[in-house]
């Protein structure tokens, strides 16, 4: 079936309508708020508009592909295998080969810019991990099952070594969602694996710390490498608390100068948007898609986004009740992971790079699959 036919048949769909209103509102608010003035501001605005167009194209392609969920199982397998491969290579390179790095430092993805940010690395590895858990029961071939299990072990270790609290929180939420739709018995193995990996990561902390100290002492390099892994990694993650995010959010709210900005926001670019970030030392972005949407599109934009997520979660849960639980679990993972990270849901060209896809992909897939199932039942 051609794409145009699929998209035409989706007319009257509340999800598609709200998604269109959301993207249009965020774009129009930004254009009328500051527009594309000149120089650097025009380039920034062009980048936002291009990112919005790319996101819309990605959503349309995903809507089309989601008509065949079994083909997405193969995509999930290869996504998990690729993530596990990149994690294994990154561990070997950073922990065993490069002289300026030591074992146990916050893991990054070596294949992206020679070391992608550890937060984004943890979230993407966690997403691939949950995708593998969701499709594991549908993998029957012994060799493929073995490869899948090895990938799960590697990804569990990799997420722990990123020491990304957002990724671990998202994993916990996704496991709760998995238990909610599958029951305790069918969710026991994922829980045992997750809690076992976290426990092992904690109790091996002293041994890893001694190895790190030995590496630091035996490497005559300038400047000297400092040990970043403590003997109690879980306590270290808790000690970091919110990483200054509460202050980021509070200062972003102080960036609203006029009362009406609470309703319509300040736009996605321009001096007013920069001002809401300039009050914080972590000023690249707002580190939460929900706070960022409130700042950029006001209560109107946030309301549209929450409505879109509500419809998507409702449809994903309906699919889960029909034994298609992958998209509900992945959507819960994405929504939880981006509570405390992410720049936007309206552009594919975000500063944290692919993070918008952690929500956009399962959201659109669930909405499309539910729509096709409704038509089939009708």
CSV table of C-alpha atoms in Angstrom, one decimal, residues 36-324:
chain,number,residue,atom,x,y,z
A,36,UNK,CA,14.3,34.8,11.4
A,37,UNK,CA,15.9,38.1,12.0
A,38,UNK,CA,19.4,38.0,10.6
A,39,UNK,CA,22.8,36.4,10.8
A,40,UNK,CA,23.3,33.8,13.5
A,41,UNK,CA,19.7,34.0,14.7
A,42,UNK,CA,18.5,33.2,11.2
A,43,UNK,CA,20.8,30.2,11.0
A,44,UNK,CA,19.4,28.9,14.4
A,45,UNK,CA,15.9,29.4,13.3
A,46,UNK,CA,16.6,27.6,10.0
A,47,UNK,CA,18.1,24.7,12.0
A,48,UNK,CA,15.0,24.4,14.1
A,49,UNK,CA,12.7,24.4,11.0
A,50,UNK,CA,14.9,21.8,9.2
A,51,UNK,CA,14.8,19.7,12.4
A,52,UNK,CA,11.0,20.0,12.5
A,53,UNK,CA,10.7,18.9,8.9
A,54,UNK,CA,13.0,16.0,9.4
A,55,UNK,CA,11.0,14.9,12.4
A,56,UNK,CA,7.7,15.1,10.5
A,57,UNK,CA,9.3,13.0,7.7
A,58,UNK,CA,10.5,10.4,10.2
A,59,UNK,CA,7.0,10.2,11.8
A,60,UNK,CA,5.4,9.6,8.4
A,61,UNK,CA,8.0,6.8,7.5
A,62,UNK,CA,7.5,5.3,11.0
A,63,UNK,CA,3.7,5.4,10.5
A,64,UNK,CA,4.1,3.4,7.3
A,65,UNK,CA,6.6,0.9,8.7
A,66,UNK,CA,4.5,0.2,11.8
A,67,UNK,CA,1.9,-1.5,9.6
A,68,UNK,CA,4.1,-4.6,9.9
A,69,UNK,CA,5.2,-5.0,13.6
A,70,UNK,CA,7.0,-8.3,12.9
A,71,UNK,CA,9.4,-6.5,10.6
A,72,UNK,CA,10.1,-4.2,13.5
A,73,UNK,CA,11.1,-7.2,15.6
A,74,UNK,CA,14.0,-7.7,13.2
A,75,UNK,CA,14.9,-4.0,13.5
A,76,UNK,CA,14.9,-4.4,17.3
A,77,UNK,CA,17.2,-7.4,17.1
A,78,UNK,CA,19.7,-5.7,15.0
A,79,UNK,CA,19.4,-2.5,17.0
A,80,UNK,CA,20.2,-4.5,20.1
A,81,UNK,CA,23.1,-6.4,18.5
A,82,UNK,CA,24.6,-3.1,17.2
A,83,UNK,CA,24.2,-1.4,20.6
A,84,UNK,CA,25.9,-4.4,22.3
A,85,UNK,CA,28.7,-4.4,19.8
A,86,UNK,CA,29.3,-0.7,20.2
A,87,UNK,CA,29.2,-1.1,24.0
A,88,UNK,CA,31.7,-4.0,23.9
A,89,UNK,CA,34.1,-2.1,21.6
A,90,UNK,CA,33.8,1.1,23.7
A,91,UNK,CA,34.6,-0.8,26.9
A,92,UNK,CA,37.7,-2.4,25.3
A,93,UNK,CA,39.0,0.9,23.9
A,94,UNK,CA,38.3,3.2,26.8
A,95,UNK,CA,39.1,0.8,29.6
A,96,UNK,CA,41.9,-1.1,28.1
A,97,UNK,CA,43.6,0.7,25.2
A,98,UNK,CA,43.5,4.5,25.4
A,99,UNK,CA,46.2,5.8,27.9
A,100,UNK,CA,44.2,8.8,29.0
A,101,UNK,CA,41.2,6.7,30.2
A,102,UNK,CA,40.9,4.2,33.1
A,103,UNK,CA,38.6,1.3,33.9
A,104,UNK,CA,35.3,2.2,35.4
A,105,UNK,CA,35.1,5.8,34.2
A,106,UNK,CA,31.7,6.9,32.9
A,107,UNK,CA,31.3,4.9,29.7
A,108,UNK,CA,30.6,6.7,26.5
A,109,UNK,CA,29.9,5.4,22.9
A,110,UNK,CA,33.3,5.5,21.1
A,111,UNK,CA,31.6,5.2,17.7
A,112,UNK,CA,29.9,8.6,18.0
A,113,UNK,CA,32.4,11.5,18.0
A,114,UNK,CA,35.0,9.4,19.7
A,115,UNK,CA,32.9,9.3,22.9
A,116,UNK,CA,29.2,10.3,23.0
A,117,UNK,CA,27.9,11.9,26.2
A,118,UNK,CA,27.5,9.3,28.9
A,119,UNK,CA,23.8,10.3,29.6
A,120,UNK,CA,22.8,9.9,26.0
A,121,UNK,CA,24.9,6.7,25.8
A,122,UNK,CA,23.1,5.2,28.8
A,123,UNK,CA,19.6,6.1,27.5
A,124,UNK,CA,20.2,4.6,24.0
A,125,UNK,CA,21.8,1.4,25.4
A,126,UNK,CA,18.9,1.1,27.9
A,127,UNK,CA,16.4,1.6,25.1
A,128,UNK,CA,18.0,-1.2,23.0
A,129,UNK,CA,18.2,-3.4,26.2
A,130,UNK,CA,14.4,-3.1,26.8
A,131,UNK,CA,13.6,-3.7,23.1
A,132,UNK,CA,15.5,-7.0,23.3
A,133,UNK,CA,13.7,-8.0,26.5
A,134,UNK,CA,10.4,-7.3,24.8
A,135,UNK,CA,11.0,-9.5,21.7
A,136,UNK,CA,13.1,-12.2,23.5
A,137,UNK,CA,10.1,-14.6,23.8
A,138,UNK,CA,9.5,-14.4,20.0
A,139,UNK,CA,13.1,-15.5,19.2
A,140,UNK,CA,13.1,-19.2,18.7
A,141,UNK,CA,16.4,-20.0,16.9
A,142,UNK,CA,19.0,-21.3,19.4
A,143,UNK,CA,21.9,-19.3,17.9
A,144,UNK,CA,19.9,-16.1,17.7
A,145,UNK,CA,18.6,-16.6,21.3
A,146,UNK,CA,22.2,-17.1,22.5
A,147,UNK,CA,23.4,-13.9,20.7
A,148,UNK,CA,20.4,-12.0,22.2
A,149,UNK,CA,21.3,-13.2,25.7
A,150,UNK,CA,24.9,-12.2,25.3
A,151,UNK,CA,23.8,-8.8,24.0
A,152,UNK,CA,21.5,-8.4,27.1
A,153,UNK,CA,24.4,-9.0,29.4
A,154,UNK,CA,26.7,-6.6,27.6
A,155,UNK,CA,24.1,-3.8,27.6
A,156,UNK,CA,23.2,-4.3,31.3
A,157,UNK,CA,26.9,-3.8,32.1
A,158,UNK,CA,27.2,-0.9,29.8
A,159,UNK,CA,24.3,1.0,31.3
A,160,UNK,CA,25.7,0.5,34.8
A,161,UNK,CA,29.1,1.8,33.7
A,162,UNK,CA,27.6,4.9,32.2
A,163,UNK,CA,26.5,5.7,35.7
A,164,UNK,CA,23.5,7.5,34.2
A,165,UNK,CA,20.8,7.8,36.8
A,166,UNK,CA,18.2,8.8,34.2
A,167,UNK,CA,18.9,5.6,32.2
A,168,UNK,CA,18.6,3.4,35.4
A,169,UNK,CA,15.4,5.2,36.4
A,170,UNK,CA,14.0,4.7,33.0
A,171,UNK,CA,15.0,1.0,33.1
A,172,UNK,CA,13.2,0.6,36.5
A,173,UNK,CA,10.1,2.3,35.1
A,174,UNK,CA,10.2,0.1,31.9
A,175,UNK,CA,10.5,-3.0,34.1
A,176,UNK,CA,7.5,-1.9,36.1
A,177,UNK,CA,5.6,-1.4,32.8
A,178,UNK,CA,6.7,-4.9,31.6
A,179,UNK,CA,5.5,-6.4,34.9
A,180,UNK,CA,2.2,-4.5,34.6
A,181,UNK,CA,1.4,-5.9,31.2
A,182,UNK,CA,3.0,-9.4,31.5
A,183,UNK,CA,2.5,-10.2,35.1
A,184,UNK,CA,5.1,-11.1,37.8
A,185,UNK,CA,5.9,-14.6,36.5
A,186,UNK,CA,6.9,-13.6,33.0
A,187,UNK,CA,8.8,-10.6,34.2
A,188,UNK,CA,10.9,-12.4,36.8
A,189,UNK,CA,14.0,-12.9,34.6
A,190,UNK,CA,14.3,-9.3,33.5
A,191,UNK,CA,14.0,-8.1,37.1
A,192,UNK,CA,16.6,-10.7,38.3
A,193,UNK,CA,19.0,-9.6,35.6
A,194,UNK,CA,18.6,-5.9,36.3
A,195,UNK,CA,18.8,-6.1,40.1
A,196,UNK,CA,21.7,-8.7,39.8
A,197,UNK,CA,23.6,-6.3,37.5
A,198,UNK,CA,23.2,-3.4,39.8
A,199,UNK,CA,24.2,-5.5,42.9
A,200,UNK,CA,27.2,-6.9,41.1
A,201,UNK,CA,28.2,-3.4,40.0
A,202,UNK,CA,28.0,-2.2,43.6
A,203,UNK,CA,29.9,-5.1,45.3
A,204,UNK,CA,32.7,-5.1,42.7
A,205,UNK,CA,33.2,-1.3,43.4
A,206,UNK,CA,36.2,-1.8,45.7
A,207,UNK,CA,38.0,-4.2,43.3
A,208,UNK,CA,37.4,-1.8,40.4
A,209,UNK,CA,38.6,1.2,42.5
A,210,UNK,CA,41.9,-0.7,43.3
A,211,UNK,CA,42.4,-1.5,39.6
A,212,UNK,CA,41.8,2.1,38.7
A,213,UNK,CA,44.4,3.3,41.3
A,214,UNK,CA,46.9,0.8,39.9
A,215,UNK,CA,46.3,2.1,36.4
A,216,UNK,CA,46.7,5.7,37.5
A,217,UNK,CA,49.9,4.9,39.3
A,218,UNK,CA,51.5,3.0,36.5
A,219,UNK,CA,50.8,5.4,33.7
A,220,UNK,CA,53.4,8.1,33.2
A,221,UNK,CA,51.3,10.5,31.2
A,222,UNK,CA,50.8,14.2,31.3
A,223,UNK,CA,48.5,15.5,32.5
A,224,UNK,CA,48.0,12.7,35.0
A,225,UNK,CA,44.8,10.7,34.9
A,226,UNK,CA,42.5,11.0,37.9
A,227,UNK,CA,40.5,8.1,39.2
A,228,UNK,CA,36.8,8.7,38.6
A,229,UNK,CA,35.4,5.3,39.8
A,230,UNK,CA,34.7,5.1,43.6
A,231,UNK,CA,34.5,2.0,45.7
A,232,UNK,CA,30.7,2.6,46.2
A,233,UNK,CA,29.4,3.6,42.7
A,234,UNK,CA,25.7,3.5,43.7
A,235,UNK,CA,26.3,5.9,46.6
A,236,UNK,CA,28.3,8.1,44.3
A,237,UNK,CA,25.4,8.4,41.9
A,238,UNK,CA,23.0,9.2,44.8
A,239,UNK,CA,25.4,11.8,46.1
A,240,UNK,CA,25.2,13.7,42.8
A,241,UNK,CA,21.5,14.1,43.6
A,242,UNK,CA,19.9,16.0,40.7
A,243,UNK,CA,23.0,17.3,39.1
A,244,UNK,CA,21.8,20.9,39.5
A,245,UNK,CA,18.6,20.2,37.5
A,246,UNK,CA,16.3,21.6,40.1
A,247,UNK,CA,18.1,24.9,39.9
A,248,UNK,CA,18.0,24.8,36.1
A,249,UNK,CA,14.2,24.4,36.1
A,250,UNK,CA,13.7,27.1,38.7
A,251,UNK,CA,15.8,29.6,36.8
A,252,UNK,CA,14.1,28.7,33.6
A,253,UNK,CA,10.8,29.6,35.2
A,254,UNK,CA,12.3,32.9,36.3
A,255,UNK,CA,13.0,33.7,32.7
A,256,UNK,CA,9.3,34.4,32.1
A,257,UNK,CA,9.2,38.1,32.1
A,258,UNK,CA,5.6,38.8,31.1
A,259,UNK,CA,2.6,36.8,32.6
A,260,UNK,CA,1.3,35.8,29.1
A,261,UNK,CA,4.6,33.9,28.5
A,262,UNK,CA,3.3,31.2,30.9
A,263,UNK,CA,0.5,30.6,28.5
A,264,UNK,CA,2.2,30.9,25.1
A,265,UNK,CA,5.9,30.4,26.0
A,266,UNK,CA,8.9,32.3,24.6
A,267,UNK,CA,9.5,30.3,21.4
A,268,UNK,CA,12.2,27.8,20.5
A,269,UNK,CA,14.8,30.4,19.6
A,270,UNK,CA,15.6,34.1,20.0
A,271,UNK,CA,16.8,36.3,22.9
A,272,UNK,CA,13.9,35.4,25.3
A,273,UNK,CA,14.7,31.7,24.9
A,274,UNK,CA,18.4,32.3,25.4
A,275,UNK,CA,17.6,34.3,28.5
A,276,UNK,CA,15.7,31.4,30.1
A,277,UNK,CA,18.9,29.3,29.8
A,278,UNK,CA,21.5,32.0,30.5
A,279,UNK,CA,20.6,32.0,34.2
A,280,UNK,CA,21.9,28.5,34.7
A,281,UNK,CA,25.5,27.2,34.5
A,282,UNK,CA,24.3,24.2,32.4
A,283,UNK,CA,22.9,26.6,29.8
A,284,UNK,CA,23.0,24.5,26.6
A,285,UNK,CA,19.4,23.2,27.1
A,286,UNK,CA,16.8,22.7,29.8
A,287,UNK,CA,17.5,19.0,30.5
A,288,UNK,CA,13.9,18.0,30.4
A,289,UNK,CA,11.5,17.8,27.5
A,290,UNK,CA,8.6,18.8,29.7
A,291,UNK,CA,10.3,21.9,31.1
A,292,UNK,CA,11.6,22.7,27.7
A,293,UNK,CA,8.2,22.4,26.1
A,294,UNK,CA,6.7,24.6,28.8
A,295,UNK,CA,9.4,27.3,28.2
A,296,UNK,CA,9.1,27.1,24.4
A,297,UNK,CA,5.4,26.7,23.9
A,298,UNK,CA,3.9,27.7,27.3
A,299,UNK,CA,1.0,25.8,28.9
A,300,UNK,CA,-0.6,25.5,25.4
A,301,UNK,CA,2.4,23.6,24.0
A,302,UNK,CA,2.8,21.5,27.2
A,303,UNK,CA,-0.9,20.7,27.2
A,304,UNK,CA,-0.8,19.5,23.5
A,305,UNK,CA,2.3,17.4,24.2
A,306,UNK,CA,0.8,15.8,27.3
A,307,UNK,CA,-2.4,15.1,25.3
A,308,UNK,CA,-0.4,13.5,22.6
A,309,UNK,CA,1.5,11.3,25.1
A,310,UNK,CA,-1.7,10.3,26.8
A,311,UNK,CA,-3.3,9.2,23.5
A,312,UNK,CA,-0.1,7.3,22.6
A,313,UNK,CA,0.2,5.6,26.0
A,314,UNK,CA,-3.5,4.6,25.9
A,315,UNK,CA,-3.1,3.1,22.5
A,316,UNK,CA,0.2,1.4,23.4
A,317,UNK,CA,-1.5,-0.1,26.5
A,318,UNK,CA,-4.3,-1.4,24.3
A,319,UNK,CA,-1.8,-3.1,22.0
A,320,UNK,CA,-0.1,-4.6,25.1
A,321,UNK,CA,-3.4,-6.2,26.2
A,322,UNK,CA,-3.3,-7.8,22.7
A,323,UNK,CA,0.2,-9.3,23.3
A,324,UNK,CA,2.0,-6.4,21.6
